[in-house]
């Protein structure tokens, strides 16, 4: 094994007075949190190295090739209230590739109706102030009774009065609060869980009231357009790998793929050594004034130096939750909407990915649908044959046009640890960006962002970690989110 120390004098920066400035940073992890932190640190003038063990960037929001198609590992969306992720897209010059709806509009198909036929309802907003922006949609939502709709309005007003940052809310499950506010099991299924499972990756009984309040209060009860939905119209890899790498290169960041951090140790003169390995028989020692650890909680636990956290084992108590995605290629068009949500079926959300995958460019009349299944504990380990037998008939119930269609391909992607589990009590386990060790900071959607495990939370964590590192180094820096708000 060979080892070398990297100082990279060829990329030495200068300060405003033209004096040499050798401050260096190492970011460990190339997901959205790590990319964000690396860009912010480089923009502030630091010499940055980004280490990523995979052969690509993007973390758990990535793409891969399957034959002639480009497939996202899972369907990811964001909302208009996700200001950090929109900043991230702008930083990558990619906002136009993941546009938002002009106005929230979610088709909801119920196949549990007594008639046996799919019944369509819609959740959409009007151009009115909060909370009137959703009043008309709720008043005509066919999947709830008149009495249930009235009680939803009262619960929404009560929810609006909660403070998601109140520690007392963290220890209560959302379902208990909903029952106390008159929400029937049908209302939970047809409204609260319809949204909550997709955003929290948990059912109401498994979700912290604090996180649920944050989602619903921010997304539905803050600004009229806050819940407008956006999603990538190109493969996620185009955004989170190709364009992210281009942005990092332009910022002067050295990106080392297929390279893992083996250990972080303090330097005798202050700062850190980061020992990295790119494969058997290789080793590299990086010197850093600031280190951002932007990997999952268990991996972070294994790399943390002694004393960095008062109780590092609390990281191991942050659970994980799975997401399952089913991918179906039909020989014809079976869905005319870009997406829909389902009730009365194990199917949750279905998206048309025909254009983004490249299937449309092949010609023909085929269609590729991605079925996104959050909180998928019951299905995550089922064999593909069982999943096919379970879900293809459900899609035919929901989409009559699929009943005569030929399934040209059916495959599954599984993320068993897709997100941290937003269970009651998780808030007290999530650490802030700064640690007890000067110069060492944490990032990742699992840290104390106040958000659930979303792309928004990941980017916010990267901004927080970079901001904390720059403040500690005495570097002036801007707050992109505050600037965006202004």
Short mmCIF file of C-alpha atoms in Angstrom, two decimals, residues 22-291:
data_model
loop_
_atom_site.label_atom_id
_atom_site.label_comp_id
_atom_site.label_asym_id
_atom_site.label_seq_id
_atom_site.Cartn_x
_atom_site.Cartn_y
_atom_site.Cartn_z
CA UNK A 22 -4.44 27.65 1.91
CA UNK A 23 -7.67 26.83 3.77
CA UNK A 24 -8.87 23.42 2.64
CA UNK A 25 -12.00 21.39 3.17
CA UNK A 26 -12.92 17.76 2.62
CA UNK A 27 -16.54 16.77 2.07
CA UNK A 28 -17.26 13.07 2.57
CA UNK A 29 -20.31 11.93 0.61
CA UNK A 30 -21.55 12.95 -2.83
CA UNK A 31 -25.30 13.02 -2.30
CA UNK A 32 -27.27 16.25 -2.42
CA UNK A 33 -26.03 17.29 1.03
CA UNK A 34 -22.40 16.76 0.13
CA UNK A 35 -22.67 18.41 -3.28
CA UNK A 36 -24.31 21.44 -1.67
CA UNK A 37 -21.68 21.74 1.04
CA UNK A 38 -18.83 21.39 -1.45
CA UNK A 39 -20.24 24.10 -3.72
CA UNK A 40 -20.79 26.51 -0.83
CA UNK A 41 -17.31 25.97 0.59
CA UNK A 42 -15.68 26.36 -2.81
CA UNK A 43 -17.68 29.49 -3.56
CA UNK A 44 -16.32 30.95 -0.31
CA UNK A 45 -12.77 30.40 -1.48
CA UNK A 46 -11.78 27.11 0.13
CA UNK A 47 -9.81 24.40 -1.62
CA UNK A 48 -12.38 21.57 -1.60
CA UNK A 49 -12.12 17.84 -2.21
CA UNK A 50 -15.32 15.79 -2.42
CA UNK A 51 -15.07 12.05 -1.75
CA UNK A 52 -17.77 9.67 -2.98
CA UNK A 53 -17.56 5.90 -2.77
CA UNK A 54 -19.92 5.26 -5.67
CA UNK A 55 -18.98 5.78 -9.32
CA UNK A 56 -21.50 8.64 -9.52
CA UNK A 57 -22.93 11.53 -7.56
CA UNK A 58 -26.50 11.95 -6.38
CA UNK A 59 -26.80 9.62 -3.40
CA UNK A 60 -30.18 7.88 -3.41
CA UNK A 61 -31.64 10.07 -6.16
CA UNK A 62 -29.92 8.65 -9.25
CA UNK A 63 -30.42 7.01 -12.64
CA UNK A 64 -29.16 3.90 -14.36
CA UNK A 65 -29.38 2.30 -17.78
CA UNK A 66 -31.64 -0.64 -18.58
CA UNK A 67 -31.26 -1.56 -22.21
CA UNK A 68 -32.08 1.55 -24.22
CA UNK A 69 -33.86 3.27 -21.35
CA UNK A 70 -32.58 5.54 -18.59
CA UNK A 71 -34.32 4.67 -15.33
CA UNK A 72 -34.57 6.66 -12.11
CA UNK A 73 -34.12 4.46 -9.05
CA UNK A 74 -37.26 6.08 -7.64
CA UNK A 75 -39.72 8.85 -8.34
CA UNK A 76 -38.69 12.07 -6.57
CA UNK A 77 -40.77 15.24 -6.40
CA UNK A 78 -40.45 18.57 -4.65
CA UNK A 79 -42.85 21.39 -3.76
CA UNK A 80 -42.79 25.10 -4.40
CA UNK A 81 -42.08 25.60 -0.68
CA UNK A 82 -38.82 23.68 -1.13
CA UNK A 83 -36.73 26.80 -1.57
CA UNK A 84 -33.38 25.13 -0.85
CA UNK A 85 -33.83 22.50 -3.56
CA UNK A 86 -34.86 25.20 -6.02
CA UNK A 87 -31.69 27.10 -5.13
CA UNK A 88 -29.78 23.86 -5.77
CA UNK A 89 -31.37 23.49 -9.20
CA UNK A 90 -30.51 27.09 -10.01
CA UNK A 91 -26.92 26.52 -8.88
CA UNK A 92 -26.74 23.63 -11.36
CA UNK A 93 -28.45 25.68 -14.09
CA UNK A 94 -31.18 23.03 -14.13
CA UNK A 95 -34.39 24.65 -12.89
CA UNK A 96 -35.94 24.37 -16.37
CA UNK A 97 -35.39 20.61 -16.33
CA UNK A 98 -37.55 20.09 -13.23
CA UNK A 99 -40.45 22.55 -13.59
CA UNK A 100 -43.26 23.11 -11.11
CA UNK A 101 -46.96 22.85 -11.83
CA UNK A 102 -48.58 26.20 -12.54
CA UNK A 103 -51.06 25.27 -9.83
CA UNK A 104 -51.45 22.26 -7.53
CA UNK A 105 -53.57 19.58 -9.18
CA UNK A 106 -53.51 15.97 -7.98
CA UNK A 107 -55.86 13.42 -9.60
CA UNK A 108 -56.96 10.85 -7.00
CA UNK A 109 -58.52 7.60 -8.23
CA UNK A 110 -60.56 5.49 -5.80
CA UNK A 111 -61.24 1.88 -6.76
CA UNK A 112 -62.85 1.07 -3.42
CA UNK A 113 -66.11 2.73 -4.46
CA UNK A 114 -69.17 0.42 -4.20
CA UNK A 115 -69.77 0.74 -7.94
CA UNK A 116 -66.50 -1.08 -8.57
CA UNK A 117 -65.50 1.56 -11.12
CA UNK A 118 -62.62 3.97 -10.53
CA UNK A 119 -63.94 7.24 -9.15
CA UNK A 120 -61.91 10.37 -9.86
CA UNK A 121 -61.44 13.22 -7.43
CA UNK A 122 -58.94 16.06 -7.47
CA UNK A 123 -56.97 17.99 -4.90
CA UNK A 124 -56.21 21.37 -6.43
CA UNK A 125 -55.86 24.93 -5.36
CA UNK A 126 -57.55 28.12 -6.44
CA UNK A 127 -56.01 31.58 -6.78
CA UNK A 128 -57.18 32.59 -3.32
CA UNK A 129 -55.37 33.27 -0.04
CA UNK A 130 -54.73 30.56 2.57
CA UNK A 131 -56.83 28.69 3.67
CA UNK A 132 -59.43 29.51 1.01
CA UNK A 133 -57.10 28.29 -1.74
CA UNK A 134 -58.11 24.68 -0.97
CA UNK A 135 -61.68 25.27 0.21
CA UNK A 136 -63.40 24.67 -3.11
CA UNK A 137 -61.39 21.51 -3.80
CA UNK A 138 -62.13 20.13 -0.35
CA UNK A 139 -65.84 21.00 -0.62
CA UNK A 140 -66.16 18.89 -3.77
CA UNK A 141 -63.69 16.11 -2.89
CA UNK A 142 -65.79 13.01 -3.59
CA UNK A 143 -63.75 10.59 -1.51
CA UNK A 144 -64.99 12.05 1.80
CA UNK A 145 -68.46 12.63 3.14
CA UNK A 146 -69.77 16.15 3.76
CA UNK A 147 -69.28 15.70 7.52
CA UNK A 148 -65.72 14.43 7.04
CA UNK A 149 -64.85 17.41 4.84
CA UNK A 150 -66.12 19.83 7.48
CA UNK A 151 -63.99 18.15 10.14
CA UNK A 152 -60.93 18.35 7.88
CA UNK A 153 -61.30 22.11 7.80
CA UNK A 154 -61.42 22.33 11.57
CA UNK A 155 -58.38 20.06 11.94
CA UNK A 156 -56.45 22.12 9.38
CA UNK A 157 -57.09 25.29 11.37
CA UNK A 158 -55.88 23.55 14.53
CA UNK A 159 -52.80 22.27 12.70
CA UNK A 160 -52.04 25.77 11.53
CA UNK A 161 -51.71 26.83 15.16
CA UNK A 162 -49.03 24.24 16.00
CA UNK A 163 -45.32 25.04 16.21
CA UNK A 164 -43.46 22.17 14.47
CA UNK A 165 -40.33 23.08 16.45
CA UNK A 166 -42.08 22.47 19.78
CA UNK A 167 -40.24 19.48 21.34
CA UNK A 168 -43.49 18.23 22.86
CA UNK A 169 -44.84 17.51 19.38
CA UNK A 170 -41.92 15.24 18.58
CA UNK A 171 -43.04 12.62 21.10
CA UNK A 172 -46.63 12.32 19.82
CA UNK A 173 -47.69 10.34 16.77
CA UNK A 174 -49.72 12.11 14.10
CA UNK A 175 -52.56 9.56 14.12
CA UNK A 176 -53.30 10.21 17.79
CA UNK A 177 -53.57 13.93 17.13
CA UNK A 178 -55.83 13.34 14.12
CA UNK A 179 -58.19 11.14 16.16
CA UNK A 180 -58.36 13.81 18.85
CA UNK A 181 -59.43 16.26 16.17
CA UNK A 182 -62.25 14.15 14.80
CA UNK A 183 -60.54 12.61 11.76
CA UNK A 184 -62.10 9.30 10.74
CA UNK A 185 -60.03 6.35 9.46
CA UNK A 186 -61.40 7.10 5.99
CA UNK A 187 -60.26 10.73 6.23
CA UNK A 188 -56.80 9.64 7.29
CA UNK A 189 -56.59 7.24 4.34
CA UNK A 190 -58.08 9.53 1.70
CA UNK A 191 -56.33 12.75 2.67
CA UNK A 192 -53.78 12.85 5.48
CA UNK A 193 -51.97 9.61 4.62
CA UNK A 194 -52.36 10.24 0.90
CA UNK A 195 -50.03 13.20 1.33
CA UNK A 196 -48.19 12.13 4.47
CA UNK A 197 -46.95 8.74 3.32
CA UNK A 198 -45.41 10.27 0.21
CA UNK A 199 -43.70 13.12 2.09
CA UNK A 200 -42.84 11.49 5.40
CA UNK A 201 -42.34 7.88 4.25
CA UNK A 202 -44.55 6.74 7.11
CA UNK A 203 -48.21 6.28 7.94
CA UNK A 204 -49.76 8.70 10.44
CA UNK A 205 -49.45 6.23 13.32
CA UNK A 206 -45.70 5.93 12.68
CA UNK A 207 -44.98 9.63 12.14
CA UNK A 208 -43.91 12.29 14.61
CA UNK A 209 -46.53 15.00 15.01
CA UNK A 210 -43.76 17.58 14.81
CA UNK A 211 -42.63 16.42 11.37
CA UNK A 212 -46.19 15.96 10.13
CA UNK A 213 -47.11 19.45 11.30
CA UNK A 214 -44.07 20.81 9.50
CA UNK A 215 -45.09 19.12 6.23
CA UNK A 216 -48.75 20.11 6.27
CA UNK A 217 -48.30 23.56 7.77
CA UNK A 218 -45.50 24.50 5.34
CA UNK A 219 -46.87 22.74 2.29
CA UNK A 220 -50.61 23.42 2.56
CA UNK A 221 -51.12 26.23 5.04
CA UNK A 222 -48.31 28.76 4.49
CA UNK A 223 -48.63 30.20 0.98
CA UNK A 224 -51.27 29.45 -1.69
CA UNK A 225 -48.75 27.92 -4.07
CA UNK A 226 -46.56 26.19 -1.50
CA UNK A 227 -47.74 22.67 -2.41
CA UNK A 228 -47.43 23.01 -6.20
CA UNK A 229 -45.53 19.91 -7.32
CA UNK A 230 -42.34 19.79 -9.35
CA UNK A 231 -40.42 16.83 -10.72
CA UNK A 232 -37.56 16.12 -13.09
CA UNK A 233 -38.53 15.88 -16.75
CA UNK A 234 -35.13 14.36 -17.45
CA UNK A 235 -33.37 11.49 -15.70
CA UNK A 236 -32.27 12.36 -12.17
CA UNK A 237 -28.71 11.52 -13.15
CA UNK A 238 -28.72 14.47 -15.55
CA UNK A 239 -29.39 16.76 -12.57
CA UNK A 240 -27.65 15.20 -9.60
CA UNK A 241 -24.64 13.68 -11.37
CA UNK A 242 -23.90 15.21 -14.78
CA UNK A 243 -24.83 18.81 -14.01
CA UNK A 244 -23.69 18.59 -10.42
CA UNK A 245 -20.27 17.40 -11.52
CA UNK A 246 -20.05 20.21 -14.06
CA UNK A 247 -20.92 22.76 -11.36
CA UNK A 248 -18.34 21.29 -8.99
CA UNK A 249 -15.67 21.34 -11.69
CA UNK A 250 -16.48 24.97 -12.50
CA UNK A 251 -16.22 25.85 -8.80
CA UNK A 252 -12.79 24.25 -8.59
CA UNK A 253 -13.82 21.28 -6.49
CA UNK A 254 -11.79 18.13 -6.87
CA UNK A 255 -14.31 15.27 -7.08
CA UNK A 256 -12.95 11.81 -6.28
CA UNK A 257 -15.40 9.06 -7.19
CA UNK A 258 -15.01 5.43 -6.12
CA UNK A 259 -13.12 6.83 -3.15
CA UNK A 260 -14.12 6.22 0.46
CA UNK A 261 -13.01 7.90 3.65
CA UNK A 262 -11.41 5.31 5.92
CA UNK A 263 -10.80 7.50 8.98
CA UNK A 264 -10.75 11.06 10.26
CA UNK A 265 -8.04 11.98 12.74
CA UNK A 266 -7.01 15.31 14.30
CA UNK A 267 -3.79 17.00 13.24
CA UNK A 268 -1.36 17.99 15.96
CA UNK A 269 -1.41 21.60 14.77
CA UNK A 270 -5.21 21.76 14.42
CA UNK A 271 -7.42 20.67 11.55
CA UNK A 272 -7.86 17.15 10.29
CA UNK A 273 -6.32 14.28 8.41
CA UNK A 274 -8.78 12.38 6.20
CA UNK A 275 -7.48 9.01 5.04
CA UNK A 276 -9.13 7.95 1.81
CA UNK A 277 -9.00 4.76 -0.22
CA UNK A 278 -9.84 4.33 -3.89
CA UNK A 279 -9.45 0.58 -3.88
CA UNK A 280 -7.13 -2.18 -2.65
CA UNK A 281 -3.55 -1.05 -2.32
CA UNK A 282 -4.29 2.64 -2.55
CA UNK A 283 -4.38 5.28 0.14
CA UNK A 284 -4.35 9.05 0.22
CA UNK A 285 -4.11 11.39 3.20
CA UNK A 286 -5.89 14.71 2.82
CA UNK A 287 -5.26 17.67 5.11
CA UNK A 288 -8.31 19.78 5.91
CA UNK A 289 -9.17 22.78 8.02
CA UNK A 290 -12.84 21.81 7.73
CA UNK A 291 -14.48 18.44 7.21
#
